[in-house]
Amino acid sequence: MSLVENGAPEAEALLERVYGARPAAPRVGVTGPPGAGKSTLVAELALLLRRRGKRVGVVAVDPTSPYTGGAILGDRVRMSELSTDPEVFIRSMATRGSLGGLAARTEELAELLSGWGSDITLIETVGVGQSELDVAQAADTTLVVLTPESGDAIQSLKAGLMEIADVFVVNKSDHAGADQLAAAIRSALALRPKAPWMPPIVRTVATERRGIEELHEAIEAHRAHLAGPKAQGGRREKIRARLKNAIRERLLEAAWERQGLGALLDRAADQVLGGTVSPYRAARDLIERITDHGERSKN
Amino acid sequence: MARKIRVLVAKAGLDGHDRGAKVVASAMRDAGFEVIYTGLHQTPEMIVQAAVQEDVDAVALSILSGAHMTLFPRVLELMREKGIGDVLLTGGGIIPKADMTALRQMGVGELFGPGTSTTAIIEYIRGAAPGGAASRSAKAGSAR
C-alpha cells in the first residue's frame, strides 16, 4: 500500500495483478463536515458488517498540511473496537498534495483492500476542501453525514456536497433540530431535476448504535440500483473520468521528469521572487518548454 | 512522489495522560511526518495490528503508568511475530535510566524522558527509521 501511495515504480504491476483477481468489493464513501460523527458511523457500520460475517476494509482519509506536508491521522481513535479484529483492515491515508491525484490513490488503495479480501470497503473523509469530491469519484455509494448542529450550514453547503450524496445521514438525530435538518435536505432535493435515484434520508445516533441497520439497508438499496440498467450511464461516466485522470497524471509526470521541471521551477520561482518575471509569464515559458520538447521528440 | 515517514503514536496501557503524546504527534506533523494517532488505552495487540496495517516506519509509545517493562517487551515480541521486527520501536514517559538501558538491550530504540525537546525526538526518528516502509513491502511482495 505504501508503494502505491508513494507512486513507486513497482506499484502499477502490483495493481495490475490485483485488479480483476477478485470481484471488486463495493465501496462506500462517507463524508460530511468535521465533527459530524463520520468515524463513529464507519466504526458502527463495520461492526454491523462484521456481525454478518463480512470482511471489511476501511480507508480513512485526513488532510495533509499544505505548509509542512505532515498529517495527523486520527480516525483510528474512534475505531478501537475494530482494532484487534483480523478481518478488518484499516488504512489511514493523508491527502498529500493535490497533484498526487487523491481520487486515483483512494481507488488504488480500495483495490488493494479488495485484493486482501474485503467484501466491502468504507472510505471516510472530511468534507472540507476537495477531498470529498475525490472520494465520491472513488466510491460506488456516497453517504453525506450531517447533524442538527450543521443545520445552519446547509444553507451554505457547498453545492458539491449536496450533489455527491447517494444517501443522506442525519446523525445525532436525538438532538434538537433533526426534523428541521431533514426537512431542509428534502426541500433542497426537491429543487433538483428528477433523477433515477433519489437519495434517501436516514436518521442515526451513531454513538447509541441507532439507525445503523436502516443505513445499511439504504446502502444495499443503492447497490441494487447501481446494478440496474438506469445506472449504467453513471458508472461509465465514472470510469471515463478515472481514465482521464490517470492519463493526465501520467502525462504530467512524464513531462515533469523528462524536463527536470523541478529545477526549472526553482529557477522560475526565484525570478518571480526577484520581480524580473511575472508568474503568468514564468508559467507560460515553462509550458512552452515542455510542449516544444514534445514536438521535437516526435520528429 | 517522495515517500513520507509514517509514525504510529499510541498511548499504551491504562494511564490517561495523553498531553505529551499529542504534543509529540503535533511536532511530528509539523516536521512533515504522517502521524497515525490511536488514542488512549491501547493494548499491545491493537498497537501491532495498527502498525502492520498502516505500514509505519516507527512505533512511538507514550507510557506514564510505570508499566513500560511489561508493555515495551510485549509490543516488541508481537512486532517480531507479525514480521515487522525491523520497524523502529521507540517512545517516552517516566522511565528510569536503568530500565531504558535494559529495554535497549532487548531491541527497543531510544526512549525519551520528561524535558526532551521534540526536535531531538524527530531527529532521532529521521535517522533511525530510514526508508523502512517502502523497502519492506517490496521485499515481502505483499499487497500491503
Short mmCIF file of N, CA, C and O in Angstrom, two decimals, chain A residues 4-74:
data_model
loop_
_atom_site.label_atom_id
_atom_site.label_comp_id
_atom_site.label_asym_id
_atom_site.label_seq_id
_atom_site.Cartn_x
_atom_site.Cartn_y
_atom_site.Cartn_z
N VAL A 4 2.02 2.02 -3.44
CA VAL A 4 1.00 2.70 -4.24
C VAL A 4 0.88 4.16 -3.82
O VAL A 4 0.86 5.06 -4.66
N GLU A 5 0.87 4.38 -2.52
CA GLU A 5 0.74 5.75 -2.02
C GLU A 5 1.90 6.63 -2.45
O GLU A 5 1.75 7.81 -2.70
N ASN A 6 3.08 6.01 -2.51
CA ASN A 6 4.26 6.79 -2.87
C ASN A 6 4.45 6.87 -4.37
O ASN A 6 5.40 7.47 -4.85
N GLY A 7 3.55 6.22 -5.12
CA GLY A 7 3.70 6.22 -6.57
C GLY A 7 4.98 5.53 -7.00
O GLY A 7 5.63 5.94 -7.95
N ALA A 8 5.37 4.48 -6.28
CA ALA A 8 6.61 3.77 -6.61
C ALA A 8 6.48 3.07 -7.95
O ALA A 8 5.37 2.73 -8.37
N PRO A 9 7.59 2.85 -8.64
CA PRO A 9 7.53 2.24 -9.98
C PRO A 9 6.91 0.83 -9.96
O PRO A 9 6.27 0.44 -10.94
N GLU A 10 7.08 0.10 -8.86
CA GLU A 10 6.53 -1.26 -8.81
C GLU A 10 5.01 -1.26 -8.65
O GLU A 10 4.37 -2.29 -8.84
N ALA A 11 4.46 -0.10 -8.28
CA ALA A 11 3.07 -0.07 -7.87
C ALA A 11 2.13 -0.53 -8.98
O ALA A 11 1.17 -1.27 -8.74
N GLU A 12 2.44 -0.14 -10.21
CA GLU A 12 1.49 -0.42 -11.28
C GLU A 12 1.36 -1.91 -11.55
O GLU A 12 0.26 -2.42 -11.75
N ALA A 13 2.50 -2.60 -11.53
CA ALA A 13 2.47 -4.05 -11.74
C ALA A 13 1.65 -4.73 -10.65
O ALA A 13 0.86 -5.65 -10.91
N LEU A 14 1.82 -4.23 -9.45
CA LEU A 14 1.09 -4.78 -8.30
C LEU A 14 -0.41 -4.60 -8.48
O LEU A 14 -1.20 -5.54 -8.33
N LEU A 15 -0.81 -3.39 -8.88
CA LEU A 15 -2.23 -3.10 -9.07
C LEU A 15 -2.80 -3.93 -10.21
O LEU A 15 -3.92 -4.43 -10.14
N GLU A 16 -1.99 -4.07 -11.25
CA GLU A 16 -2.42 -4.84 -12.40
C GLU A 16 -2.76 -6.28 -11.97
O GLU A 16 -3.72 -6.88 -12.42
N ARG A 17 -1.92 -6.79 -11.06
CA ARG A 17 -2.12 -8.17 -10.60
C ARG A 17 -3.38 -8.28 -9.74
O ARG A 17 -4.09 -9.27 -9.79
N VAL A 18 -3.60 -7.25 -8.92
CA VAL A 18 -4.74 -7.31 -8.00
C VAL A 18 -6.05 -7.08 -8.75
O VAL A 18 -7.06 -7.72 -8.48
N TYR A 19 -6.00 -6.15 -9.72
CA TYR A 19 -7.22 -5.77 -10.42
C TYR A 19 -7.82 -6.99 -11.14
O TYR A 19 -7.14 -7.67 -11.91
N GLY A 20 -9.07 -7.25 -10.85
CA GLY A 20 -9.73 -8.34 -11.54
C GLY A 20 -9.43 -9.72 -10.97
O GLY A 20 -10.00 -10.70 -11.40
N ALA A 21 -8.50 -9.80 -10.01
CA ALA A 21 -8.22 -11.10 -9.40
C ALA A 21 -9.42 -11.58 -8.59
O ALA A 21 -9.73 -12.75 -8.54
N ARG A 22 -10.06 -10.64 -7.93
CA ARG A 22 -11.31 -10.92 -7.22
C ARG A 22 -12.33 -9.92 -7.72
O ARG A 22 -11.94 -8.85 -8.17
N PRO A 23 -13.61 -10.25 -7.61
CA PRO A 23 -14.59 -9.21 -7.95
C PRO A 23 -14.38 -8.02 -7.02
O PRO A 23 -14.14 -8.20 -5.83
N ALA A 24 -14.42 -6.81 -7.58
CA ALA A 24 -14.15 -5.62 -6.77
C ALA A 24 -15.18 -5.50 -5.65
O ALA A 24 -16.38 -5.61 -5.88
N ALA A 25 -14.70 -5.25 -4.45
CA ALA A 25 -15.62 -5.04 -3.33
C ALA A 25 -16.30 -3.70 -3.50
O ALA A 25 -15.67 -2.74 -3.93
N PRO A 26 -17.60 -3.63 -3.19
CA PRO A 26 -18.29 -2.35 -3.29
C PRO A 26 -17.66 -1.33 -2.35
O PRO A 26 -17.18 -1.67 -1.28
N ARG A 27 -17.64 -0.07 -2.79
CA ARG A 27 -17.02 0.98 -1.99
C ARG A 27 -18.04 1.99 -1.54
O ARG A 27 -18.80 2.52 -2.35
N VAL A 28 -18.04 2.25 -0.26
CA VAL A 28 -18.96 3.20 0.31
C VAL A 28 -18.16 4.39 0.84
O VAL A 28 -17.34 4.22 1.75
N GLY A 29 -18.36 5.56 0.27
CA GLY A 29 -17.70 6.77 0.75
C GLY A 29 -18.53 7.42 1.84
O GLY A 29 -19.75 7.43 1.78
N VAL A 30 -17.87 7.93 2.86
CA VAL A 30 -18.56 8.61 3.95
C VAL A 30 -17.92 9.98 4.13
O VAL A 30 -16.73 10.08 4.42
N THR A 31 -18.72 11.03 3.95
CA THR A 31 -18.16 12.37 4.08
C THR A 31 -19.14 13.29 4.80
O THR A 31 -20.31 12.95 4.99
N GLY A 32 -18.67 14.45 5.18
CA GLY A 32 -19.50 15.40 5.91
C GLY A 32 -18.61 16.34 6.67
O GLY A 32 -17.41 16.14 6.73
N PRO A 33 -19.21 17.38 7.27
CA PRO A 33 -18.39 18.38 7.97
C PRO A 33 -17.68 17.77 9.19
O PRO A 33 -18.08 16.72 9.69
N PRO A 34 -16.63 18.42 9.66
CA PRO A 34 -15.91 17.93 10.84
C PRO A 34 -16.85 17.80 12.03
O PRO A 34 -17.73 18.63 12.22
N GLY A 35 -16.69 16.73 12.78
CA GLY A 35 -17.49 16.56 13.98
C GLY A 35 -18.88 15.99 13.74
O GLY A 35 -19.69 15.91 14.65
N ALA A 36 -19.16 15.57 12.50
CA ALA A 36 -20.49 15.05 12.20
C ALA A 36 -20.65 13.62 12.70
O ALA A 36 -21.76 13.09 12.76
N GLY A 37 -19.56 12.98 13.06
CA GLY A 37 -19.63 11.61 13.56
C GLY A 37 -19.31 10.57 12.50
O GLY A 37 -19.75 9.43 12.60
N LYS A 38 -18.54 10.96 11.52
CA LYS A 38 -18.22 10.04 10.42
C LYS A 38 -17.45 8.80 10.90
O LYS A 38 -17.81 7.68 10.56
N SER A 39 -16.42 9.04 11.72
CA SER A 39 -15.61 7.91 12.17
C SER A 39 -16.45 6.94 13.00
O SER A 39 -16.35 5.73 12.85
N THR A 40 -17.27 7.48 13.86
CA THR A 40 -18.12 6.63 14.69
C THR A 40 -19.09 5.84 13.81
O THR A 40 -19.29 4.64 14.02
N LEU A 41 -19.67 6.50 12.82
CA LEU A 41 -20.58 5.80 11.90
C LEU A 41 -19.87 4.69 11.14
O LEU A 41 -20.41 3.58 10.99
N VAL A 42 -18.68 5.00 10.68
CA VAL A 42 -17.91 4.00 9.94
C VAL A 42 -17.63 2.80 10.85
O VAL A 42 -17.79 1.65 10.45
N ALA A 43 -17.24 3.09 12.08
CA ALA A 43 -16.97 2.01 13.03
C ALA A 43 -18.23 1.17 13.25
O ALA A 43 -18.17 -0.06 13.25
N GLU A 44 -19.39 1.84 13.42
CA GLU A 44 -20.63 1.10 13.68
C GLU A 44 -21.05 0.28 12.45
O GLU A 44 -21.52 -0.84 12.58
N LEU A 45 -20.90 0.86 11.28
CA LEU A 45 -21.21 0.12 10.05
C LEU A 45 -20.32 -1.11 9.93
O LEU A 45 -20.78 -2.20 9.60
N ALA A 46 -19.04 -0.90 10.24
CA ALA A 46 -18.09 -2.00 10.14
C ALA A 46 -18.46 -3.11 11.12
O ALA A 46 -18.43 -4.29 10.78
N LEU A 47 -18.86 -2.71 12.33
CA LEU A 47 -19.25 -3.71 13.33
C LEU A 47 -20.46 -4.50 12.86
O LEU A 47 -20.52 -5.73 13.00
N LEU A 48 -21.42 -3.79 12.27
CA LEU A 48 -22.63 -4.46 11.76
C LEU A 48 -22.26 -5.46 10.66
O LEU A 48 -22.74 -6.59 10.63
N LEU A 49 -21.38 -5.02 9.77
CA LEU A 49 -20.96 -5.90 8.67
C LEU A 49 -20.20 -7.12 9.22
O LEU A 49 -20.33 -8.23 8.70
N ARG A 50 -19.40 -6.88 10.25
CA ARG A 50 -18.67 -7.98 10.87
C ARG A 50 -19.64 -8.99 11.47
O ARG A 50 -19.43 -10.20 11.36
N ARG A 51 -20.70 -8.48 12.11
CA ARG A 51 -21.69 -9.41 12.70
C ARG A 51 -22.34 -10.25 11.62
O ARG A 51 -22.84 -11.33 11.88
N ARG A 52 -22.34 -9.74 10.40
CA ARG A 52 -22.92 -10.52 9.29
C ARG A 52 -21.86 -11.30 8.55
O ARG A 52 -22.07 -11.76 7.43
N GLY A 53 -20.69 -11.38 9.14
CA GLY A 53 -19.65 -12.24 8.59
C GLY A 53 -18.87 -11.67 7.41
O GLY A 53 -18.22 -12.41 6.69
N LYS A 54 -18.97 -10.36 7.22
CA LYS A 54 -18.23 -9.76 6.09
C LYS A 54 -16.83 -9.34 6.53
O LYS A 54 -16.64 -8.92 7.67
N ARG A 55 -15.90 -9.39 5.60
CA ARG A 55 -14.59 -8.79 5.84
C ARG A 55 -14.67 -7.33 5.41
O ARG A 55 -15.22 -7.03 4.35
N VAL A 56 -14.11 -6.46 6.22
CA VAL A 56 -14.30 -5.04 5.98
C VAL A 56 -12.97 -4.32 5.79
O VAL A 56 -12.05 -4.49 6.60
N GLY A 57 -12.87 -3.55 4.74
CA GLY A 57 -11.72 -2.67 4.54
C GLY A 57 -12.13 -1.24 4.84
O GLY A 57 -13.26 -0.85 4.55
N VAL A 58 -11.25 -0.49 5.44
CA VAL A 58 -11.53 0.92 5.72
C VAL A 58 -10.36 1.77 5.23
O VAL A 58 -9.22 1.47 5.54
N VAL A 59 -10.66 2.79 4.43
CA VAL A 59 -9.65 3.78 4.08
C VAL A 59 -10.07 5.09 4.74
O VAL A 59 -11.16 5.58 4.47
N ALA A 60 -9.26 5.58 5.66
CA ALA A 60 -9.61 6.80 6.38
C ALA A 60 -8.71 7.93 5.89
O ALA A 60 -7.50 7.88 6.07
N VAL A 61 -9.31 8.92 5.25
CA VAL A 61 -8.52 9.99 4.64
C VAL A 61 -8.54 11.23 5.54
O VAL A 61 -9.60 11.65 6.00
N ASP A 62 -7.38 11.76 5.82
CA ASP A 62 -7.28 13.01 6.58
C ASP A 62 -6.39 13.98 5.81
O ASP A 62 -5.53 13.56 5.05
N PRO A 63 -6.60 15.27 6.05
CA PRO A 63 -5.85 16.25 5.26
C PRO A 63 -4.37 16.34 5.63
O PRO A 63 -4.00 16.22 6.79
N THR A 64 -3.56 16.54 4.62
CA THR A 64 -2.15 16.87 4.80
C THR A 64 -2.03 18.38 4.94
O THR A 64 -2.72 19.12 4.24
N SER A 65 -1.18 18.83 5.85
CA SER A 65 -0.94 20.26 5.94
C SER A 65 -0.22 20.73 4.69
O SER A 65 0.82 20.20 4.33
N PRO A 66 -0.78 21.72 4.01
CA PRO A 66 -0.12 22.21 2.79
C PRO A 66 1.19 22.94 3.14
O PRO A 66 2.00 23.19 2.26
N TYR A 67 1.39 23.27 4.40
CA TYR A 67 2.58 24.03 4.76
C TYR A 67 3.76 23.15 5.13
O TYR A 67 4.88 23.43 4.76
N THR A 68 3.48 22.08 5.89
CA THR A 68 4.60 21.24 6.35
C THR A 68 4.63 19.89 5.64
O THR A 68 5.62 19.17 5.72
N GLY A 69 3.55 19.52 4.96
CA GLY A 69 3.49 18.21 4.32
C GLY A 69 3.21 17.09 5.31
O GLY A 69 3.13 15.93 4.94
N GLY A 70 3.04 17.43 6.57
CA GLY A 70 2.75 16.42 7.58
C GLY A 70 1.25 16.24 7.78
O GLY A 70 0.45 16.99 7.23
N ALA A 71 0.87 15.22 8.54
CA ALA A 71 -0.54 14.98 8.78
C ALA A 71 -0.71 14.20 10.08
O ALA A 71 0.15 13.41 10.44
N ILE A 72 -1.82 14.47 10.75
CA ILE A 72 -2.20 13.61 11.87
C ILE A 72 -3.42 12.82 11.44
O ILE A 72 -4.44 13.39 11.05
N LEU A 73 -3.29 11.51 11.46
CA LEU A 73 -4.35 10.64 11.00
C LEU A 73 -4.98 10.02 12.24
O LEU A 73 -4.42 9.11 12.83
N GLY A 74 -6.12 10.56 12.63
CA GLY A 74 -6.65 10.20 13.95
C GLY A 74 -7.93 9.39 13.92
O GLY A 74 -8.61 9.25 14.94
#
